[in-house]
Coordinates of N, CA, C and O and ligand atoms in Angstrom, one line a residue:
M221 N 89.4 -72.9 -32.3 CA 88.5 -72.3 -33.2 C 88.4 -70.8 -32.8 O 88.0 -70.5 -31.7
T222 N 88.6 -69.9 -33.8 CA 88.3 -68.5 -33.6 C 87.1 -68.1 -34.3 O 86.8 -68.5 -35.5
K223 N 86.1 -67.5 -33.6 CA 84.7 -67.3 -34.2 C 84.5 -65.8 -34.3 O 84.8 -65.0 -33.4
V224 N 84.1 -65.5 -35.5 CA 83.9 -64.1 -35.9 C 82.5 -63.8 -36.3 O 81.9 -64.4 -37.1
L225 N 81.9 -62.7 -35.6 CA 80.5 -62.4 -36.0 C 80.5 -60.9 -36.5 O 80.9 -60.0 -35.9
F226 N 79.9 -60.7 -37.7 CA 79.8 -59.4 -38.3 C 78.3 -59.0 -38.1 O 77.4 -59.8 -38.3
V227 N 78.2 -57.7 -37.6 CA 76.9 -57.2 -37.3 C 76.6 -55.9 -37.9 O 77.4 -54.9 -37.9
C228 N 75.4 -55.8 -38.6 CA 74.9 -54.5 -39.0 C 73.5 -54.3 -38.6 O 73.0 -54.9 -37.6
L229 N 72.7 -53.5 -39.2 CA 71.4 -53.2 -38.8 C 70.3 -54.3 -39.2 O 69.7 -54.9 -38.4
G230 N 70.3 -54.5 -40.5 CA 69.2 -55.4 -41.0 C 69.7 -56.8 -41.2 O 68.9 -57.7 -41.5
N231 N 71.1 -57.0 -41.4 CA 71.7 -58.3 -41.7 C 71.2 -58.7 -43.1 O 71.1 -59.9 -43.4
I232 N 71.0 -57.7 -44.0 CA 70.7 -58.1 -45.4 C 71.6 -57.4 -46.4 O 71.6 -57.7 -47.6
C233 N 72.4 -56.4 -46.0 CA 73.3 -55.7 -46.9 C 74.8 -55.8 -46.4 O 75.6 -56.6 -47.1
R234 N 75.2 -55.1 -45.4 CA 76.6 -54.9 -45.0 C 77.1 -56.2 -44.4 O 78.2 -56.7 -44.8
S235 N 76.5 -56.7 -43.3 CA 77.1 -57.8 -42.6 C 77.1 -59.1 -43.4 O 78.1 -59.9 -43.4
P236 N 76.1 -59.4 -44.2 CA 76.2 -60.6 -45.1 C 77.3 -60.5 -46.2 O 78.0 -61.4 -46.5
T237 N 77.6 -59.2 -46.6 CA 78.7 -59.0 -47.5 C 80.0 -59.3 -46.8 O 80.8 -60.0 -47.4
A238 N 80.2 -58.9 -45.5 CA 81.4 -59.1 -44.8 C 81.5 -60.7 -44.6 O 82.6 -61.2 -44.7
D239 N 80.4 -61.2 -44.2 CA 80.3 -62.7 -43.9 C 80.8 -63.5 -45.2 O 81.7 -64.3 -45.1
G240 N 80.2 -63.2 -46.4 CA 80.6 -64.0 -47.6 C 82.1 -63.7 -48.0 O 82.7 -64.6 -48.4
I241 N 82.4 -62.5 -47.9 CA 83.8 -62.2 -48.4 C 84.9 -62.8 -47.4 O 85.8 -63.3 -47.9
F242 N 84.6 -62.6 -46.1 CA 85.7 -63.1 -45.2 C 85.6 -64.6 -45.2 O 86.7 -65.3 -45.1
R243 N 84.4 -65.2 -45.3 CA 84.4 -66.7 -45.5 C 85.2 -67.2 -46.7 O 85.9 -68.2 -46.6
E244 N 85.1 -66.5 -47.8 CA 85.8 -66.8 -49.0 C 87.4 -66.7 -48.8 O 88.1 -67.6 -49.2
L245 N 87.8 -65.6 -48.1 CA 89.2 -65.5 -47.8 C 89.7 -66.6 -46.9 O 90.8 -67.2 -47.1
V246 N 88.9 -67.0 -45.9 CA 89.3 -68.1 -45.0 C 89.4 -69.4 -45.7 O 90.3 -70.2 -45.5
A247 N 88.4 -69.6 -46.6 CA 88.4 -70.9 -47.4 C 89.6 -70.9 -48.3 O 90.3 -72.0 -48.5
R248 N 90.0 -69.8 -48.9 CA 91.2 -69.8 -49.9 C 92.4 -70.1 -49.1 O 93.3 -70.7 -49.7
E249 N 92.5 -69.7 -47.9 CA 93.7 -69.9 -47.0 C 93.6 -71.3 -46.3 O 94.4 -71.6 -45.5
K250 N 92.6 -72.1 -46.6 CA 92.3 -73.4 -46.0 C 92.2 -73.2 -44.5 O 92.9 -74.1 -43.7
L251 N 91.6 -72.2 -44.0 CA 91.5 -72.1 -42.5 C 90.1 -72.3 -42.0 O 89.7 -72.0 -40.9
D252 N 89.2 -73.0 -42.8 CA 87.8 -73.3 -42.4 C 87.7 -74.0 -41.1 O 86.7 -73.9 -40.4
Q253 N 88.7 -74.9 -40.8 CA 88.7 -75.6 -39.5 C 89.1 -74.8 -38.4 O 89.0 -75.2 -37.3
K254 N 89.7 -73.6 -38.6 CA 90.2 -72.8 -37.6 C 89.4 -71.5 -37.3 O 89.5 -70.9 -36.2
I255 N 88.7 -71.0 -38.3 CA 88.0 -69.7 -38.2 C 86.5 -70.0 -38.7 O 86.3 -70.4 -39.8
L256 N 85.6 -69.7 -37.7 CA 84.1 -69.8 -38.0 C 83.6 -68.4 -38.3 O 83.9 -67.4 -37.6
V257 N 82.8 -68.2 -39.3 CA 82.2 -66.9 -39.7 C 80.7 -66.9 -39.7 O 80.1 -67.8 -40.1
D258 N 80.2 -65.7 -39.2 CA 78.7 -65.7 -39.1 C 78.3 -64.2 -39.2 O 79.2 -63.3 -39.0
S259 N 77.1 -63.9 -39.4 CA 76.6 -62.5 -39.4 C 75.3 -62.4 -38.8 O 74.5 -63.4 -38.8
A260 N 74.9 -61.2 -38.3 CA 73.6 -61.0 -37.7 C 73.3 -59.5 -37.8 O 74.1 -58.7 -38.0
G261 N 72.0 -59.1 -37.5 CA 71.5 -57.7 -37.5 C 71.1 -57.3 -36.1 O 70.6 -58.2 -35.3
T262 N 71.2 -56.1 -35.7 CA 70.6 -55.6 -34.5 C 69.1 -55.5 -34.6 O 68.4 -55.6 -33.6
G263 N 68.6 -55.3 -35.8 CA 67.1 -55.2 -36.0 C 66.5 -56.5 -36.3 O 67.2 -57.5 -36.6
D264 N 65.2 -56.6 -36.3 CA 64.4 -57.9 -36.4 C 63.5 -57.9 -37.7 O 62.8 -58.9 -37.9
W265 N 63.7 -56.9 -38.5 CA 62.7 -56.9 -39.7 C 62.9 -58.0 -40.7 O 62.0 -58.3 -41.4
H266 N 64.1 -58.4 -40.9 CA 64.4 -59.3 -42.0 C 64.7 -60.7 -41.7 O 65.3 -61.4 -42.5
I267 N 64.5 -61.1 -40.4 CA 64.8 -62.4 -39.9 C 64.3 -63.5 -40.9 O 63.2 -63.5 -41.3
G268 N 65.3 -64.5 -41.3 CA 64.9 -65.5 -42.2 C 65.0 -65.2 -43.6 O 65.0 -66.0 -44.4
K269 N 65.3 -63.9 -44.0 CA 65.4 -63.5 -45.4 C 66.7 -63.6 -45.9 O 67.8 -63.5 -45.2
A270 N 66.8 -63.8 -47.3 CA 68.1 -63.8 -48.0 C 68.6 -62.3 -48.0 O 67.7 -61.4 -47.8
P271 N 69.8 -62.2 -48.3 CA 70.3 -60.7 -48.4 C 69.6 -60.0 -49.5 O 68.9 -60.6 -50.4
D272 N 69.6 -58.7 -49.5 CA 69.0 -57.8 -50.4 C 69.5 -58.2 -51.8 O 70.7 -58.5 -52.0
S273 N 68.6 -58.1 -52.8 CA 68.9 -58.6 -54.2 C 70.0 -57.7 -54.8 O 70.9 -58.2 -55.5
R274 N 70.1 -56.4 -54.4 CA 71.2 -55.5 -55.0 C 72.6 -56.0 -54.3 O 73.5 -55.9 -55.0
T275 N 72.5 -56.4 -53.1 CA 73.7 -56.9 -52.4 C 74.2 -58.2 -53.0 O 75.4 -58.3 -53.3
I276 N 73.3 -59.1 -53.2 CA 73.6 -60.4 -53.9 C 74.2 -60.1 -55.3 O 75.2 -60.7 -55.6
A277 N 73.6 -59.3 -56.1 CA 74.0 -59.0 -57.4 C 75.4 -58.3 -57.5 O 76.3 -58.8 -58.2
A278 N 75.6 -57.4 -56.6 CA 76.9 -56.6 -56.6 C 78.0 -57.6 -56.2 O 79.1 -57.6 -56.7
A279 N 77.8 -58.5 -55.2 CA 78.8 -59.4 -54.7 C 79.1 -60.5 -55.7 O 80.2 -60.9 -55.9
R280 N 78.0 -60.9 -56.4 CA 78.1 -62.0 -57.4 C 79.1 -61.5 -58.6 O 79.9 -62.3 -59.1
Q281 N 79.1 -60.2 -58.9 CA 79.9 -59.6 -59.9 C 81.4 -59.8 -59.6 O 82.3 -59.7 -60.4
R282 N 81.7 -59.9 -58.2 CA 83.1 -60.0 -57.8 C 83.4 -61.4 -57.4 O 84.4 -61.7 -56.8
G283 N 82.4 -62.3 -57.7 CA 82.7 -63.8 -57.4 C 82.3 -64.3 -56.1 O 82.7 -65.4 -55.7
Y284 N 81.5 -63.6 -55.4 CA 81.1 -64.1 -54.0 C 79.6 -64.4 -54.2 O 78.7 -63.7 -54.6
D285 N 79.2 -65.6 -53.6 CA 77.9 -66.0 -53.6 C 77.3 -65.8 -52.2 O 77.6 -66.5 -51.2
L286 N 76.4 -64.8 -52.1 CA 75.8 -64.5 -50.8 C 74.3 -65.1 -50.6 O 73.7 -65.0 -49.6
S287 N 73.9 -65.8 -51.7 CA 72.5 -66.1 -51.8 C 72.0 -67.2 -50.8 O 70.8 -67.3 -50.5
V288 N 73.0 -67.9 -50.2 CA 72.6 -69.0 -49.2 C 72.5 -68.4 -47.8 O 71.9 -69.1 -46.9
L289 N 72.9 -67.2 -47.6 CA 72.8 -66.6 -46.2 C 71.4 -66.2 -45.9 O 70.6 -65.9 -46.7
R290 N 71.0 -66.3 -44.6 CA 69.7 -65.9 -44.1 C 69.9 -65.0 -42.8 O 70.7 -65.3 -42.0
A291 N 69.1 -64.0 -42.8 CA 69.2 -63.0 -41.8 C 68.8 -63.5 -40.4 O 67.8 -64.3 -40.3
R292 N 69.5 -63.1 -39.4 CA 69.1 -63.4 -38.0 C 69.4 -62.2 -37.2 O 70.1 -61.3 -37.5
Q293 N 68.8 -62.2 -36.0 CA 69.0 -61.0 -35.0 C 70.1 -61.4 -34.0 O 70.1 -62.5 -33.5
V294 N 71.0 -60.5 -33.8 CA 72.0 -60.7 -32.8 C 71.4 -60.8 -31.4 O 70.3 -60.2 -31.1
S295 N 72.0 -61.5 -30.5 CA 71.4 -61.6 -29.0 C 72.6 -61.6 -28.1 O 73.8 -61.9 -28.5
A296 N 72.4 -61.4 -26.9 CA 73.4 -61.4 -25.8 C 74.1 -62.8 -25.8 O 75.3 -62.8 -25.5
R297 N 73.4 -63.9 -26.2 CA 74.0 -65.2 -26.2 C 75.2 -65.3 -27.1 O 76.1 -66.0 -27.0
D298 N 75.2 -64.4 -28.2 CA 76.3 -64.5 -29.2 C 77.6 -64.1 -28.6 O 78.7 -64.6 -29.0
F299 N 77.6 -63.4 -27.5 CA 78.8 -63.0 -26.8 C 79.5 -64.2 -26.1 O 80.7 -64.2 -25.9
A300 N 78.8 -65.2 -25.8 CA 79.3 -66.5 -25.2 C 80.0 -67.3 -26.3 O 80.8 -68.1 -26.0
E301 N 79.6 -67.0 -27.5 CA 80.1 -67.9 -28.6 C 81.3 -67.2 -29.4 O 82.2 -67.9 -29.8
F302 N 81.2 -65.9 -29.7 CA 82.1 -65.3 -30.6 C 83.3 -64.5 -30.0 O 83.1 -63.7 -29.0
D303 N 84.4 -64.8 -30.5 CA 85.7 -64.1 -30.0 C 85.7 -62.7 -30.6 O 86.3 -61.8 -30.0
Y304 N 85.2 -62.5 -31.8 CA 85.2 -61.1 -32.4 C 83.8 -60.8 -32.8 O 83.1 -61.6 -33.5
V305 N 83.3 -59.7 -32.3 CA 82.0 -59.2 -32.7 C 82.2 -57.8 -33.3 O 82.7 -56.8 -32.6
L306 N 82.0 -57.8 -34.6 CA 82.5 -56.6 -35.4 C 81.3 -55.8 -36.0 O 80.6 -56.4 -36.8
A307 N 81.2 -54.6 -35.6 CA 80.0 -53.7 -36.0 C 80.4 -53.0 -37.3 O 81.5 -52.5 -37.5
M308 N 79.4 -52.8 -38.1 CA 79.6 -52.1 -39.4 C 79.6 -50.6 -39.1 O 80.3 -49.8 -39.9
D309 N 78.8 -50.1 -38.1 CA 78.9 -48.6 -37.9 C 78.7 -48.4 -36.4 O 78.5 -49.3 -35.6
K310 N 78.9 -47.1 -36.0 CA 78.9 -46.7 -34.6 C 77.6 -47.0 -33.9 O 77.5 -47.2 -32.7
S311 N 76.5 -46.8 -34.7 CA 75.2 -47.1 -34.1 C 75.0 -48.5 -33.8 O 74.5 -48.9 -32.6
N312 N 75.4 -49.4 -34.6 CA 75.4 -50.9 -34.4 C 76.3 -51.2 -33.2 O 75.9 -51.9 -32.3
L313 N 77.5 -50.5 -33.1 CA 78.3 -50.8 -32.0 C 77.7 -50.3 -30.6 O 77.9 -51.1 -29.6
M314 N 77.1 -49.2 -30.7 CA 76.4 -48.8 -29.4 C 75.4 -49.7 -28.9 O 75.3 -50.0 -27.7
N315 N 74.6 -50.3 -29.8 CA 73.6 -51.2 -29.4 C 74.2 -52.5 -28.9 O 73.8 -53.1 -28.0
L316 N 75.3 -53.0 -29.5 CA 76.0 -54.2 -29.1 C 76.7 -53.9 -27.7 O 76.7 -54.8 -26.9
Q317 N 77.2 -52.7 -27.5 CA 77.8 -52.4 -26.2 C 76.8 -52.5 -25.1 O 77.1 -52.9 -24.0
R318 N 75.6 -52.1 -25.3 CA 74.5 -52.2 -24.3 C 74.1 -53.6 -24.0 O 73.7 -53.9 -23.0
M319 N 74.3 -54.5 -25.0 CA 73.9 -55.9 -24.9 C 75.0 -56.8 -24.4 O 74.7 -57.8 -23.9
K320 N 76.2 -56.3 -24.4 CA 77.4 -57.1 -24.0 C 77.5 -57.4 -22.6 O 77.3 -56.5 -21.7
P321 N 77.5 -58.7 -22.2 CA 77.7 -59.1 -20.8 C 79.0 -58.5 -20.2 O 80.0 -58.4 -21.0
S322 N 79.0 -58.1 -19.0 CA 80.2 -57.5 -18.3 C 81.4 -58.5 -18.4 O 82.5 -58.1 -18.3
T323 N 81.1 -59.8 -18.5 CA 82.1 -60.8 -18.4 C 82.7 -61.1 -19.7 O 83.7 -61.9 -19.8
Y324 N 82.3 -60.4 -20.8 CA 82.9 -60.7 -22.2 C 84.3 -60.3 -22.3 O 84.8 -59.2 -21.9
T325 N 85.1 -61.3 -22.7 CA 86.6 -61.1 -22.8 C 87.1 -61.0 -24.2 O 88.3 -60.9 -24.5
G326 N 86.1 -61.2 -25.2 CA 86.5 -61.1 -26.6 C 86.6 -59.6 -27.1 O 86.7 -58.7 -26.3
H327 N 86.6 -59.5 -28.4 CA 86.9 -58.2 -29.1 C 85.5 -57.7 -29.7 O 85.0 -58.3 -30.6
L328 N 85.0 -56.6 -29.1 CA 83.9 -55.9 -29.6 C 84.3 -54.5 -30.2 O 84.9 -53.8 -29.4
G329 N 84.2 -54.3 -31.5 CA 84.6 -53.0 -32.0 C 84.1 -52.9 -33.4 O 83.2 -53.6 -33.9
L330 N 84.6 -51.8 -34.1 CA 84.3 -51.5 -35.5 C 85.1 -52.4 -36.4 O 86.3 -52.5 -36.3
F331 N 84.4 -53.0 -37.4 CA 85.1 -53.9 -38.4 C 86.2 -53.1 -39.1 O 87.3 -53.6 -39.3
L332 N 85.9 -51.9 -39.5 CA 86.9 -51.1 -40.3 C 88.1 -50.7 -39.6 O 89.1 -50.1 -40.2
E333 N 88.2 -51.0 -38.3 CA 89.5 -50.8 -37.6 C 90.6 -51.7 -38.1 O 91.7 -51.4 -38.0
F334 N 90.1 -52.8 -38.8 CA 91.0 -53.6 -39.5 C 91.3 -53.2 -40.9 O 92.1 -53.9 -41.6
G335 N 90.7 -52.2 -41.4 CA 90.9 -51.8 -42.7 C 92.1 -50.8 -42.8 O 92.6 -50.3 -41.9
S336 N 92.4 -50.5 -44.1 CA 93.6 -49.6 -44.4 C 93.1 -48.3 -44.9 O 93.9 -47.4 -45.3
R337 N 91.9 -48.1 -44.9 CA 91.3 -46.8 -45.5 C 90.9 -45.9 -44.4 O 89.8 -45.9 -44.0
G338 N 91.9 -45.2 -43.9 CA 91.7 -44.4 -42.6 C 90.6 -43.4 -42.6 O 90.1 -43.0 -41.6
N339 N 90.2 -43.0 -43.9 CA 89.1 -42.0 -43.9 C 87.7 -42.6 -43.7 O 86.7 -41.9 -43.5
Y340 N 87.7 -44.0 -43.6 CA 86.4 -44.7 -43.3 C 86.6 -45.5 -42.1 O 87.4 -46.4 -42.0
L341 N 85.8 -45.2 -41.0 CA 85.7 -46.0 -39.8 C 84.4 -46.9 -39.8 O 84.2 -47.8 -39.1
E342 N 83.4 -46.4 -40.7 CA 82.1 -47.1 -40.7 C 81.9 -47.5 -42.2 O 82.2 -46.8 -43.1
V343 N 81.1 -48.6 -42.3 CA 80.6 -49.0 -43.7 C 79.3 -48.3 -43.8 O 78.2 -48.6 -43.0
P344 N 79.1 -47.3 -44.7 CA 77.9 -46.6 -44.9 C 76.7 -47.5 -45.2 O 76.9 -48.4 -46.1
D345 N 75.5 -47.3 -44.6 CA 74.3 -48.1 -44.9 C 73.9 -47.9 -46.4 O 73.6 -46.7 -46.7
P346 N 73.9 -48.9 -47.3 CA 73.6 -48.7 -48.7 C 72.1 -48.8 -49.0 O 71.7 -48.6 -50.1
Y347 N 71.3 -49.2 -48.0 CA 69.9 -49.6 -48.2 C 69.1 -48.6 -49.0 O 68.3 -49.0 -49.9
H348 N 69.2 -47.3 -48.7 CA 68.5 -46.3 -49.5 C 69.3 -45.7 -50.6 O 69.0 -44.6 -51.1
G349 N 70.5 -46.3 -50.9 CA 71.4 -45.7 -51.9 C 71.3 -46.3 -53.3 O 70.3 -47.0 -53.6
D350 N 72.3 -46.1 -54.1 CA 72.3 -46.6 -55.5 C 73.5 -47.5 -55.6 O 74.2 -47.9 -54.6
R351 N 73.7 -47.9 -56.9 CA 74.8 -48.9 -57.3 C 76.1 -48.5 -56.6 O 76.8 -49.4 -56.1
D352 N 76.5 -47.3 -56.7 CA 77.8 -46.9 -56.2 C 77.9 -47.1 -54.6 O 79.0 -47.5 -54.2
D353 N 76.8 -47.0 -53.9 CA 76.9 -47.2 -52.5 C 77.1 -48.7 -52.2 O 77.8 -49.1 -51.3
F354 N 76.6 -49.6 -53.0 CA 76.8 -51.0 -52.8 C 78.2 -51.4 -53.2 O 78.9 -52.3 -52.7
E355 N 78.7 -50.8 -54.3 CA 80.1 -51.0 -54.6 C 81.1 -50.5 -53.5 O 82.1 -51.2 -53.3
L356 N 80.8 -49.4 -52.9 CA 81.6 -48.9 -51.8 C 81.6 -49.9 -50.6 O 82.7 -50.1 -50.1
V357 N 80.5 -50.5 -50.4 CA 80.4 -51.5 -49.3 C 81.4 -52.6 -49.6 O 82.2 -53.1 -48.8
L358 N 81.4 -53.1 -50.9 CA 82.3 -54.2 -51.3 C 83.7 -53.8 -51.2 O 84.6 -54.6 -50.7
D359 N 84.1 -52.6 -51.6 CA 85.5 -52.0 -51.6 C 85.9 -52.0 -50.1 O 87.0 -52.4 -49.8
L360 N 85.1 -51.5 -49.2 CA 85.6 -51.3 -47.8 C 85.6 -52.7 -47.1 O 86.5 -53.0 -46.4
V361 N 84.7 -53.5 -47.4 CA 84.7 -54.9 -46.8 C 85.9 -55.8 -47.3 O 86.5 -56.4 -46.5
E362 N 86.1 -55.7 -48.6 CA 87.3 -56.5 -49.1 C 88.6 -56.2 -48.4 O 89.4 -56.9 -48.0
D363 N 88.8 -54.8 -48.3 CA 89.9 -54.2 -47.7 C 90.1 -54.7 -46.2 O 91.1 -55.2 -45.8
A364 N 89.0 -54.4 -45.5 CA 89.1 -54.8 -44.0 C 89.1 -56.2 -43.7 O 89.7 -56.7 -42.7
A365 N 88.5 -57.0 -44.6 CA 88.5 -58.5 -44.5 C 90.0 -59.0 -44.5 O 90.3 -60.0 -43.7
Q366 N 90.7 -58.5 -45.5 CA 92.1 -58.9 -45.5 C 92.9 -58.5 -44.3 O 93.7 -59.3 -43.7
G367 N 92.7 -57.3 -43.8 CA 93.3 -56.9 -42.6 C 92.9 -57.7 -41.3 O 93.7 -58.0 -40.5
L368 N 91.7 -58.0 -41.3 CA 91.2 -58.9 -40.2 C 91.8 -60.3 -40.3 O 92.2 -60.8 -39.2
L369 N 91.9 -60.8 -41.4 CA 92.5 -62.1 -41.6 C 94.0 -62.1 -41.2 O 94.5 -63.0 -40.4
N370 N 94.7 -61.1 -41.6 CA 96.1 -60.9 -41.2 C 96.2 -60.8 -39.6 O 97.1 -61.5 -39.1
H371 N 95.3 -60.0 -39.1 CA 95.4 -59.9 -37.6 C 95.1 -61.2 -36.9 O 95.8 -61.5 -35.9
I372 N 94.1 -62.0 -37.3 CA 93.8 -63.2 -36.6 C 94.9 -64.2 -36.8 O 95.3 -64.9 -35.9
C373 N 95.5 -64.3 -38.0 CA 96.6 -65.2 -38.2 C 97.8 -64.8 -37.3 O 98.6 -65.7 -36.9
N374 N 98.1 -63.5 -37.2 CA 99.2 -63.0 -36.4 C 99.0 -63.0 -34.9 O 99.9 -62.9 -34.1
N375 N 97.7 -63.1 -34.5 CA 97.4 -63.1 -33.1 C 96.7 -64.3 -32.6 O 97.3 -65.2 -32.0
A376 N 95.4 -64.5 -32.9 CA 94.6 -65.6 -32.3 C 95.1 -66.9 -32.7 O 95.0 -67.8 -31.9
L377 N 95.6 -67.1 -34.0 CA 96.1 -68.4 -34.4 C 97.5 -68.8 -34.1 O 97.9 -69.9 -34.4
R378 N 98.2 -67.8 -33.4 CA 99.6 -68.2 -33.2 C 99.8 -69.2 -32.1 O 99.0 -69.4 -31.2
Ligands
4NP554 P1 72.1 -53.4 -43.5 O1 71.2 -52.5 -44.3 O2 72.1 -53.0 -42.0 O3 73.5 -53.2 -44.1 O4 71.6 -54.8 -43.7 C1 69.9 -52.2 -44.0 C2 68.9 -53.1 -44.4 C3 67.6 -52.8 -44.0 C4 67.3 -51.7 -43.3 C5 68.2 -50.8 -42.9 C6 69.6 -51.1 -43.2 N1 65.9 -51.4 -43.0 O5 65.6 -50.4 -42.4 O6 65.0 -52.2 -43.3

């Protein structure tokens, strides 16, 4: 089993979007028994909450149901479980690097390193933004999710 954890700040906008979209790709390829998907936030404000209503609505327009997801906070224990810990931005990544046990042998990095849009290395935080910002999250995540799936199929699942 390859286990993937997406991490943002609140776990109500960007990482649930990545969670739902990547989960859908994995299901379409019938890889549910081989790839486990989860998401978490570095912050604790929204623990137990469903994703932001704007995130749910924008994702639903593209056929993804994020409404069943619930926010949780990332912890050092997650490094014992997940092979890939993928941050949405550099601030999330710095917080994760501080938390990472020295013995971790998995992949901790930026999610968009698996994307093909070289001008974006971070998924911009849409929380204080408008509709376009939520659409950009979906565009960047759909692209990088496909890249990540290709990478895992060519490496971890070989
Ligand atoms: P996310 O967006 O990190 O993509 O879930 C945010 C959600 C909430 C807050 C910040 C970012 N907040 O400050 O409450």
